Short mmCIF file of C-alpha atoms and ligand atoms in Angstrom, two decimals:
data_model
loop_
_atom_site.label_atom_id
_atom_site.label_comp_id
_atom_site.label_asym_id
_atom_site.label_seq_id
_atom_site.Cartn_x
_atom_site.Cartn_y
_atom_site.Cartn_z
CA UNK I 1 -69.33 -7.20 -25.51
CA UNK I 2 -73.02 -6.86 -25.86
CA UNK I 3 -75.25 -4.22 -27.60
CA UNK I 4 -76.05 -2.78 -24.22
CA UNK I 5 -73.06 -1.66 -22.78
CA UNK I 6 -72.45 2.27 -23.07
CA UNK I 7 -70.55 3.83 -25.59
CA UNK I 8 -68.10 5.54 -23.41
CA UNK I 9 -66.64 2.24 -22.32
CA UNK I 10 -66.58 0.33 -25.68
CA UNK I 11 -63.07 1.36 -25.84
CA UNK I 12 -62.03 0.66 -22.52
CA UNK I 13 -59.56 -1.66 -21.60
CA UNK I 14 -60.26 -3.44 -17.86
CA UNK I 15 -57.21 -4.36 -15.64
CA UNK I 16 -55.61 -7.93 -16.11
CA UNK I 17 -55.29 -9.48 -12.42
CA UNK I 18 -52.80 -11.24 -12.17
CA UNK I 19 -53.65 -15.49 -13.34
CA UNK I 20 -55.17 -17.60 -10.68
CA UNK I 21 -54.82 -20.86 -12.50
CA UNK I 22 -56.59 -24.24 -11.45
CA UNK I 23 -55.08 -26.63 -13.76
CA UNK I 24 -51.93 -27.50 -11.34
CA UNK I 25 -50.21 -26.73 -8.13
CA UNK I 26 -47.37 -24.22 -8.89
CA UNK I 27 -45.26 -22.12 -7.18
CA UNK I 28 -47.22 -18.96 -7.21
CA UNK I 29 -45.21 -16.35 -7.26
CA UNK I 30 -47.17 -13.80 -9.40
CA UNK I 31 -49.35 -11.86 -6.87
CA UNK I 32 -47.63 -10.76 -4.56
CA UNK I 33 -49.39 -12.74 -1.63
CA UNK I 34 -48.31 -13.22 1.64
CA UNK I 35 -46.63 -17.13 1.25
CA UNK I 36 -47.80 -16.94 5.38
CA UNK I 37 -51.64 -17.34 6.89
CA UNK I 38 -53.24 -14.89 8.65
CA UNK I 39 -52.68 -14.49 12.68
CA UNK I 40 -53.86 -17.25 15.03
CA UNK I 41 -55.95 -14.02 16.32
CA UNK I 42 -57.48 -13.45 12.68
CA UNK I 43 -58.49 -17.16 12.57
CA UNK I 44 -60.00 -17.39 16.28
CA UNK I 45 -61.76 -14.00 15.99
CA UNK I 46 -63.80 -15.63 13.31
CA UNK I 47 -65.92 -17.41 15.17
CA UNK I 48 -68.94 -19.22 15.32
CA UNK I 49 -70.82 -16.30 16.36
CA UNK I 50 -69.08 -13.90 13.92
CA UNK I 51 -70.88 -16.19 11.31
CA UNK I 52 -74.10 -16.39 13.39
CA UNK I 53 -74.17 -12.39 13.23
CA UNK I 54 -74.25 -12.51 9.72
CA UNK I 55 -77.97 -11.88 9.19
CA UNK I 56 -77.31 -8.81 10.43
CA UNK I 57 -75.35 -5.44 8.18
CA UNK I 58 -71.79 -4.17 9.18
CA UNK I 59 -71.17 -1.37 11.18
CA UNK I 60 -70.62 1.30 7.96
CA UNK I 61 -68.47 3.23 9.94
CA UNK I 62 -66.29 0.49 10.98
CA UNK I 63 -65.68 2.43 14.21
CA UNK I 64 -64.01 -0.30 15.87
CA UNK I 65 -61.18 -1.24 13.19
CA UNK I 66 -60.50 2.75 12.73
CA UNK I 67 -59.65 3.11 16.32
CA UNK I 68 -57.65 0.55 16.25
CA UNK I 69 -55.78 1.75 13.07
CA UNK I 70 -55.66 5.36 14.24
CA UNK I 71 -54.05 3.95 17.46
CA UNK I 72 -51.44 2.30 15.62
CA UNK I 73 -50.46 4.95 13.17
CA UNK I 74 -50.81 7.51 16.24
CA UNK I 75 -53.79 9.88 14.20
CA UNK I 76 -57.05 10.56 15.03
CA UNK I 77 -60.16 8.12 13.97
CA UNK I 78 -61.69 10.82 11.63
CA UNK I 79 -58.11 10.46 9.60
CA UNK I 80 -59.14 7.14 8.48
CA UNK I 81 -61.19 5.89 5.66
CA UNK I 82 -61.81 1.90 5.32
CA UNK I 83 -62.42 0.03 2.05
CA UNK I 84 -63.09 -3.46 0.22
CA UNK I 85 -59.64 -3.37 -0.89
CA UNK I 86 -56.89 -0.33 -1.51
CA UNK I 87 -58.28 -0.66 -5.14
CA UNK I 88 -61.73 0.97 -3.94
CA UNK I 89 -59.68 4.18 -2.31
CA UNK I 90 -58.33 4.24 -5.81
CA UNK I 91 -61.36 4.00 -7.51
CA UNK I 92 -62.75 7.05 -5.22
CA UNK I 93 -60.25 9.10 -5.03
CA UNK I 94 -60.04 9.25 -8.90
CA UNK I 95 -64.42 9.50 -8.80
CA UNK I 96 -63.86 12.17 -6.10
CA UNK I 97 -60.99 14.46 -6.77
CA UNK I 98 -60.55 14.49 -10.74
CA UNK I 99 -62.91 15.67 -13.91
CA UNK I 100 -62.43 16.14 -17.38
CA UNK I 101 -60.69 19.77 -16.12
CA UNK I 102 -58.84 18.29 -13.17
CA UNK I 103 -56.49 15.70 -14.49
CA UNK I 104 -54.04 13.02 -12.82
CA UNK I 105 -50.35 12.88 -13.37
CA UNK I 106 -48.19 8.61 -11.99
CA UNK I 107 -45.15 7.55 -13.66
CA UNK I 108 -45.39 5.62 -16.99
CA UNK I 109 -44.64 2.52 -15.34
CA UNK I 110 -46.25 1.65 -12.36
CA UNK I 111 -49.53 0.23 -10.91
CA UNK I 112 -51.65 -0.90 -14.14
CA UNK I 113 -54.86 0.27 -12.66
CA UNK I 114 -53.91 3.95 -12.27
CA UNK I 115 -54.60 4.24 -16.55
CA UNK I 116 -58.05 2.13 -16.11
CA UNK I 117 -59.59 4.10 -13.20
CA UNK I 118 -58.55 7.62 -15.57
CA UNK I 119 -60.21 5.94 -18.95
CA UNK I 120 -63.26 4.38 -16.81
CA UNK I 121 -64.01 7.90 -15.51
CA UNK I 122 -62.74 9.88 -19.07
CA UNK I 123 -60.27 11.65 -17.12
CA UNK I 124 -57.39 12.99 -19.15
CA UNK I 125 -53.95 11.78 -17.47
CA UNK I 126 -50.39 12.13 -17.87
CA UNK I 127 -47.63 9.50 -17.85
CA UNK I 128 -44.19 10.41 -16.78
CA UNK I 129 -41.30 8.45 -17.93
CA UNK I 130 -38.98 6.68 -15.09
CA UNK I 131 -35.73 7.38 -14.99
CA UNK I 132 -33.23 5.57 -16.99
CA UNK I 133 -32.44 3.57 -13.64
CA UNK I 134 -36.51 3.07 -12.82
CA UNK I 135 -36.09 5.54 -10.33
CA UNK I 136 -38.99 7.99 -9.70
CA UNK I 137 -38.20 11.35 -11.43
CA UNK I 138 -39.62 12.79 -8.01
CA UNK I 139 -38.38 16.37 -9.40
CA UNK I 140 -40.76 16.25 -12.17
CA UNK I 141 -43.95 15.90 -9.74
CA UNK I 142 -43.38 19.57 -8.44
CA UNK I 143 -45.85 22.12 -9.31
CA UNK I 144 -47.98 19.63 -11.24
CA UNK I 145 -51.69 21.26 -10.22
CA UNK I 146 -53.27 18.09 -10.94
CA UNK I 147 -53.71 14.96 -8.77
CA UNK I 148 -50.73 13.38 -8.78
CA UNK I 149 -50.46 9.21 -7.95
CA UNK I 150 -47.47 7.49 -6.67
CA UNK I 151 -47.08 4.02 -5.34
CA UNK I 152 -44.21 4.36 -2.92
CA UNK I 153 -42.49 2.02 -2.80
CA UNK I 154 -43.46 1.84 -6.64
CA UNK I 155 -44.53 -1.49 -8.36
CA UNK I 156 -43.79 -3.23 -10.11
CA UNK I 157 -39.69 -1.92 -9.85
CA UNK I 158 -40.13 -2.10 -5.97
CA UNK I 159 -37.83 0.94 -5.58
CA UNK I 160 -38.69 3.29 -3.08
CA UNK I 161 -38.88 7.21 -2.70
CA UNK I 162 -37.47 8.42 0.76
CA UNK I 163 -40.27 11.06 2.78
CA UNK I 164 -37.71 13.93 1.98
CA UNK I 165 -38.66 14.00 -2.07
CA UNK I 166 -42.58 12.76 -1.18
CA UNK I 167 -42.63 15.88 0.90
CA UNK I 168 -41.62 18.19 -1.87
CA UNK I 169 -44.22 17.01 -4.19
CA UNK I 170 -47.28 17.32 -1.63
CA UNK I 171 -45.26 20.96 -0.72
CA UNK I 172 -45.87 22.18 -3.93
CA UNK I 173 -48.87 20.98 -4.97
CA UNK I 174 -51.07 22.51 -2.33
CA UNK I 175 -54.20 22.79 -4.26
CA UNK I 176 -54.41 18.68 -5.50
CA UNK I 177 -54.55 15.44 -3.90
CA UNK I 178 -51.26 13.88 -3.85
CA UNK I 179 -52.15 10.11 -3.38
CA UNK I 180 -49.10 7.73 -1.69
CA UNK I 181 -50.28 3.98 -2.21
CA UNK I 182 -48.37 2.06 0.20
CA UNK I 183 -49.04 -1.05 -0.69
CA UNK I 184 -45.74 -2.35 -0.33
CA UNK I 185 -44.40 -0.01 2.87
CA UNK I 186 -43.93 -2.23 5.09
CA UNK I 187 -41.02 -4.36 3.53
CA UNK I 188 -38.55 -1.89 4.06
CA UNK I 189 -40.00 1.84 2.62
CA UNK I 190 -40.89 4.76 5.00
CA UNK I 191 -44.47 5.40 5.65
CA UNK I 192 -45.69 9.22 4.75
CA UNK I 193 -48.58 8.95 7.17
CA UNK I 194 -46.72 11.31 9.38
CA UNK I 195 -46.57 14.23 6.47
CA UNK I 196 -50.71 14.01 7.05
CA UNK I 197 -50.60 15.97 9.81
CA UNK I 198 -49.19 18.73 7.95
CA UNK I 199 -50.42 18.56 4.70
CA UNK I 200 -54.12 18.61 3.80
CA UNK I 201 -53.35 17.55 0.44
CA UNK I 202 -51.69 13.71 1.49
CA UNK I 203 -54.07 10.99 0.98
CA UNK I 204 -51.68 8.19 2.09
CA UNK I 205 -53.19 4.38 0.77
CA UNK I 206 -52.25 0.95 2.49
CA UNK I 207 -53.44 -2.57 2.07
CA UNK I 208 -54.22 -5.54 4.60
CA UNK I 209 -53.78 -7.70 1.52
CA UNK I 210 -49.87 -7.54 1.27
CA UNK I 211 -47.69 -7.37 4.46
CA UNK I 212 -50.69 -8.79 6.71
CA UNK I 213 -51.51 -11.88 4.44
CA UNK I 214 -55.70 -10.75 3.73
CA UNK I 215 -55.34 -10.43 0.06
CA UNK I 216 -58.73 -12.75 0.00
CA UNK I 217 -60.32 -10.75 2.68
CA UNK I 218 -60.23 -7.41 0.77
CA UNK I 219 -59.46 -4.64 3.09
CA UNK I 220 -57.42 -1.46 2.52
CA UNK I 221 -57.52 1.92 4.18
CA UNK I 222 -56.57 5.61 3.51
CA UNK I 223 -55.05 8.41 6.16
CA UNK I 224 -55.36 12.21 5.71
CA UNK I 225 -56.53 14.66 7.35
CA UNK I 226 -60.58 14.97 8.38
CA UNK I 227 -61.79 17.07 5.25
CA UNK I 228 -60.10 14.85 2.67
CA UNK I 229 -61.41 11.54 4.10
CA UNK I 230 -65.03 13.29 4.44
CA UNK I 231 -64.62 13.61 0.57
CA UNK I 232 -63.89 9.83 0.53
CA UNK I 233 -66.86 9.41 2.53
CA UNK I 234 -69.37 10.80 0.59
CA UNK I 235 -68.65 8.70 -2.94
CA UNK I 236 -68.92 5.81 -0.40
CA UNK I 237 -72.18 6.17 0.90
CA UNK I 238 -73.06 7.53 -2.34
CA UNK I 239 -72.25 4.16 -4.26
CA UNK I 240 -72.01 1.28 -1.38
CA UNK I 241 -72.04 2.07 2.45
CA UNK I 242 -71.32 -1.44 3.60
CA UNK I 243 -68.45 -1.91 1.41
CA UNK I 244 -66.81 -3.41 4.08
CA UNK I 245 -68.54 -6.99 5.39
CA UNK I 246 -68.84 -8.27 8.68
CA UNK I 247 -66.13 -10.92 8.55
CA UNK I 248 -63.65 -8.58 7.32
CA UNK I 249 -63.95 -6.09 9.44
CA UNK I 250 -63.08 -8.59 12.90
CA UNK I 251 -60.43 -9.59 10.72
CA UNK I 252 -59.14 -6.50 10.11
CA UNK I 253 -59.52 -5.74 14.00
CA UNK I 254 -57.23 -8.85 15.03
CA UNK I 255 -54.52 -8.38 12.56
CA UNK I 256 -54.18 -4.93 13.91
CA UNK I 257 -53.80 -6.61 17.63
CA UNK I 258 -51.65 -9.22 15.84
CA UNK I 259 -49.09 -6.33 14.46
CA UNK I 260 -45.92 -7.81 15.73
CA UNK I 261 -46.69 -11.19 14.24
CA UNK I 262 -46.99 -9.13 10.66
CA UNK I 263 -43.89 -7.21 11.61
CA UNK I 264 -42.06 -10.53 12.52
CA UNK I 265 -43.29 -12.02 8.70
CA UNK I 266 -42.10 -9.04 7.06
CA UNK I 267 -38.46 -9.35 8.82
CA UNK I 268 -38.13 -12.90 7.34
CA UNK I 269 -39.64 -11.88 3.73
CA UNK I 270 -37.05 -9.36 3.49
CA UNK I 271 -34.36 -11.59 4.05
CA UNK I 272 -35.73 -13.64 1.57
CA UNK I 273 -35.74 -11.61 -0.48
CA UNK I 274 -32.60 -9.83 -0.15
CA UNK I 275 -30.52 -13.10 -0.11
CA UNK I 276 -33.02 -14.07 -3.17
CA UNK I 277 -31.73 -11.04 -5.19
CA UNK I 278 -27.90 -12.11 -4.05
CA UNK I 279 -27.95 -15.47 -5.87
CA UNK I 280 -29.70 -14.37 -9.15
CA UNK I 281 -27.34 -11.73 -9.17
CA UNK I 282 -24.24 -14.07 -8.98
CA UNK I 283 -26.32 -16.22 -12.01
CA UNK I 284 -25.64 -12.93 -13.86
CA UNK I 285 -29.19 -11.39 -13.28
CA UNK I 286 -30.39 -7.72 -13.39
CA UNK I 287 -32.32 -7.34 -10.02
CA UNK I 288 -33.40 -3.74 -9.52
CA UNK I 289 -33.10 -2.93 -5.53
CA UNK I 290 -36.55 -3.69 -4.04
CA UNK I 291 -38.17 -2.18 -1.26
CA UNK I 292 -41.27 -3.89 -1.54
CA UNK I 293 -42.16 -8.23 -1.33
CA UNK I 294 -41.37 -8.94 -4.45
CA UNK I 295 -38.20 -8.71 -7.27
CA UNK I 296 -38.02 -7.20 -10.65
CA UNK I 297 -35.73 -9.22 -12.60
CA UNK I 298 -34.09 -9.34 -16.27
CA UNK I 299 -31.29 -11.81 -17.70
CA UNK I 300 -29.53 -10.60 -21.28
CA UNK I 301 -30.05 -13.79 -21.99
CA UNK I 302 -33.51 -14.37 -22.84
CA UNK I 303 -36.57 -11.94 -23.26
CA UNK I 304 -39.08 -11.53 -19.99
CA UNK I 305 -41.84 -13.59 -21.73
CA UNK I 306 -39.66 -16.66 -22.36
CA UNK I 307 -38.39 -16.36 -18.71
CA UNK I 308 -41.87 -16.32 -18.02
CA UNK I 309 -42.79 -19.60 -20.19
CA UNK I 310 -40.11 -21.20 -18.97
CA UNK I 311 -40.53 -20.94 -15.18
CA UNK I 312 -44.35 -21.75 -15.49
CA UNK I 313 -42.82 -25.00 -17.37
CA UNK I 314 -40.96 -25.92 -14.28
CA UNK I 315 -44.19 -25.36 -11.98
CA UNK I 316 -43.42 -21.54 -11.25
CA UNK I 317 -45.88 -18.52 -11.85
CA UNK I 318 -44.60 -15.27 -11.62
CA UNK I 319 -45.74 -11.88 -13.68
CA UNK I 320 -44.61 -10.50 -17.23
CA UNK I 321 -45.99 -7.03 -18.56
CA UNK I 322 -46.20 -6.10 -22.22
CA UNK I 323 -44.59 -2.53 -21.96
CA UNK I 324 -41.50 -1.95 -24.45
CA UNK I 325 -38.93 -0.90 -21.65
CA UNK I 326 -39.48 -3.18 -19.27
CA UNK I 327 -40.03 -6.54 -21.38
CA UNK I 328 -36.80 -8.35 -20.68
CA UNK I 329 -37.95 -8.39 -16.68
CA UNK I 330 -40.13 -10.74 -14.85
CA UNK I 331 -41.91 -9.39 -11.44
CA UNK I 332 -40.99 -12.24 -8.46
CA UNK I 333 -43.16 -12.37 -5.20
CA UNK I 334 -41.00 -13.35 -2.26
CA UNK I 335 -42.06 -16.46 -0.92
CA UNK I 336 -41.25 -18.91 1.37
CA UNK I 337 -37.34 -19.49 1.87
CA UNK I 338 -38.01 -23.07 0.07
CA UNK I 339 -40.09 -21.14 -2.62
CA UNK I 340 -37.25 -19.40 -3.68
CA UNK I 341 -34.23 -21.60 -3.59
CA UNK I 342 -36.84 -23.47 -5.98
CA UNK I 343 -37.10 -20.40 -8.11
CA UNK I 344 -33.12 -19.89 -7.98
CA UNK I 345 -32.58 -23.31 -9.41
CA UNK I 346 -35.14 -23.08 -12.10
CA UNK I 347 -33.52 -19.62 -12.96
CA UNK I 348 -29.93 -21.50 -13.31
CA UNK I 349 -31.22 -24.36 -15.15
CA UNK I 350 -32.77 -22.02 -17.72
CA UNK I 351 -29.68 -19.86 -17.86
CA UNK I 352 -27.67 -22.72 -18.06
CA UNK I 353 -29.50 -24.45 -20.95
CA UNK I 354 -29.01 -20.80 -23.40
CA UNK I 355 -25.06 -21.08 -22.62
CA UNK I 356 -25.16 -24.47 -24.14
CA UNK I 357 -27.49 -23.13 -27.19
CA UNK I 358 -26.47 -19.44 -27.55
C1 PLP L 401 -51.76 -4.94 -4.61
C2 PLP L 401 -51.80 -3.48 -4.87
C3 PLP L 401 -52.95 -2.73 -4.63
C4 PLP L 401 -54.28 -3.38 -4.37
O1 PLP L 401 -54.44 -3.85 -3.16
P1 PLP L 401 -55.83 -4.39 -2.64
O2 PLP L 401 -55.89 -3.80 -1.27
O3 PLP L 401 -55.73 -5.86 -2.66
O4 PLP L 401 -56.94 -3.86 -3.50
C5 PLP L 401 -52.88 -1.36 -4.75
N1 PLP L 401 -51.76 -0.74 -5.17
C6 PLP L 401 -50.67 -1.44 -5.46
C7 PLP L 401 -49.45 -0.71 -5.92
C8 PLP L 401 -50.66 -2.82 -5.34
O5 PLP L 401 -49.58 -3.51 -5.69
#
């Protein structure tokens, strides 16, 4: 830290991605990537002359890739707001909608940037517990009167909230932003976009970096209604209007067209994973049920960081957090099918080897 920076963020504490390591090949299960490339469409529509254009600014508006996205999710294009990632609607929505008087309310464990965007901006937040099975306590978002943050289906548990109980908490909490981040809808949750058109309150978040394998490209987007997303408009033209580049954007355009191939990936990740969770379960494994590409996983048999040490030992990365009740799990991506019979038989060799020394 240097003498310059601020005082107001000497005590803040950035987010930890996730580790990109370069020292060997593993098995990277840890970021819940796509283990699938883009569309053929993605890679043709970047092009020669997509890179020739490059001397040249985005459209700011990306006009194109929101009528695109408004024809898929059947709203109109003023209902949708593009950014460099789902991580900048974040980032606004908490600039935009909260203040030192307006607060924000997500559940105690969830998405680890929720705390830093509150801190970076000094905005005083709330953390409410999970239930004792990880479940959402979706009765204890009602009536908040504060902005209120939920990834649905939530990370990094991957259990899901059905539209019914999301419905409730927008209902009666007319006068805040409720934000859904859908990150992880489309492996097997149910999209809220629909509520939109009767709440004015629903900001409803999804990435192109999950389910449509763009993670490097950095693309998310936001639906609501018009007034919301002008809100969302103004903080971006009031801190970067081309947040979005060039590249990304025809990307972004030709996944869209490409939706069926996405659908198609998700199908077969979801098998994965459910016939994933099967096996560690007959090894004697907690899995919680997962909506989402990825596992949360315990064994009684050793703590979450030693599972952790011990898979990246045998070549395979996936994520540990440092929270009290959730430090005997590990967070799996689901990868390829090969991927995870790879991860199955590192789990029983582990398990295995703590029978022999208890
Ligand atoms: C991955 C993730 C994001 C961030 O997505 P980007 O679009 O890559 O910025 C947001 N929310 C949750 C819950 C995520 O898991």
């Amino acid at each position: 830290m240097s003498r310059f920076l601020s005082g107001r963020f000497v005590a803040l504490e950035a987010y930890t991605p996730g580790e990109q390591p370069r020292d060997k090949r593993y098995i990277k299960l840890n970021t819940n990537e796509s283990p699938y490339p883009p569309s053929k469409e993605v890679m043709e529509r970047i092009s020669k002359e997509e890179v020739m254009a490059l001397n040249l600014y985005p459209d700011p508006t990306g006009r194109a890739l929101k009528e695109k996205l408004a024809a898929l999710y059947e709203v109109n294009t003023e209902q949708v707001f593009l950014a460099n990632g789902s991580d900048e609607i974040l980032n606004f929505a908490f600039l935009a909608f909260c203040d030192a008087q307006n607060g924000a309310v997500f559940p105690d464990i969830s998405y680890g940037f929720y705390p830093v965007y509150a801190k970076l901006y000094q905005i005083p937040f709330e953390e409410i517990p999970l239930k004792e099975d990880f479940s959402i306590d979706s009765k204890a978002y009602c009536g908040l009167n504060r902005m209120i943050v939920i990834a649905n289906p939530n990370a990094p548990t991957g259990m899901a909230l059905s539209v019914g109980q999301i419905e409730e908490i927008v209902k009666s909490n007319p006068d805040h932003v409720v934000l859904i981040d859908e990150a992880y809808v489309d492996f097997g949750g149910e999209s809220c976009i629909g509520l939109t058109k009767k709440y004015g309150n629903l900001l409803v978040v999804q990435t192109f970096s999950k389910s449509r394998s763009m993670a490097g490209a950095r693309l998310g987007f936001g639906i609501a209604q018009a007034e919301l997303i002008a809100d969302l408009k103004k903080i971006q033209y009031s801190t970067n209007p081309y947040n979005i580049n060039r590249l990304t954007l025809a990307a972004g355009e030709a996944a869209v067209e490409s939706d069926a191939y996405y659908k198609e990936n998700a199908k077969r990740i979801i098998e994965t994973r459910e016939k994933t969770a099967k096996e560690l379960r007959e090894l004697g494994v907690t899995v919680l049920p997962s909506k989402a590409n990825f596992i949360f996983a315990g064994s009684g048999r050793l703590d979450g960081d030693s599972l952790y040490r011990e898979l990246k030992a045998q070549g395979i990365l996936v994520r540990h957090f440092e929270k009290e009740r959730i430090r005997n799990f590990v967070r799996i991506s689901i990868g390829t099918p090969g991927q995870m019979e790879a991860l199955v038989s590192a789990f029983q060799k582990i398990l295995a080897e703590r029978r022999e020394r208890p």
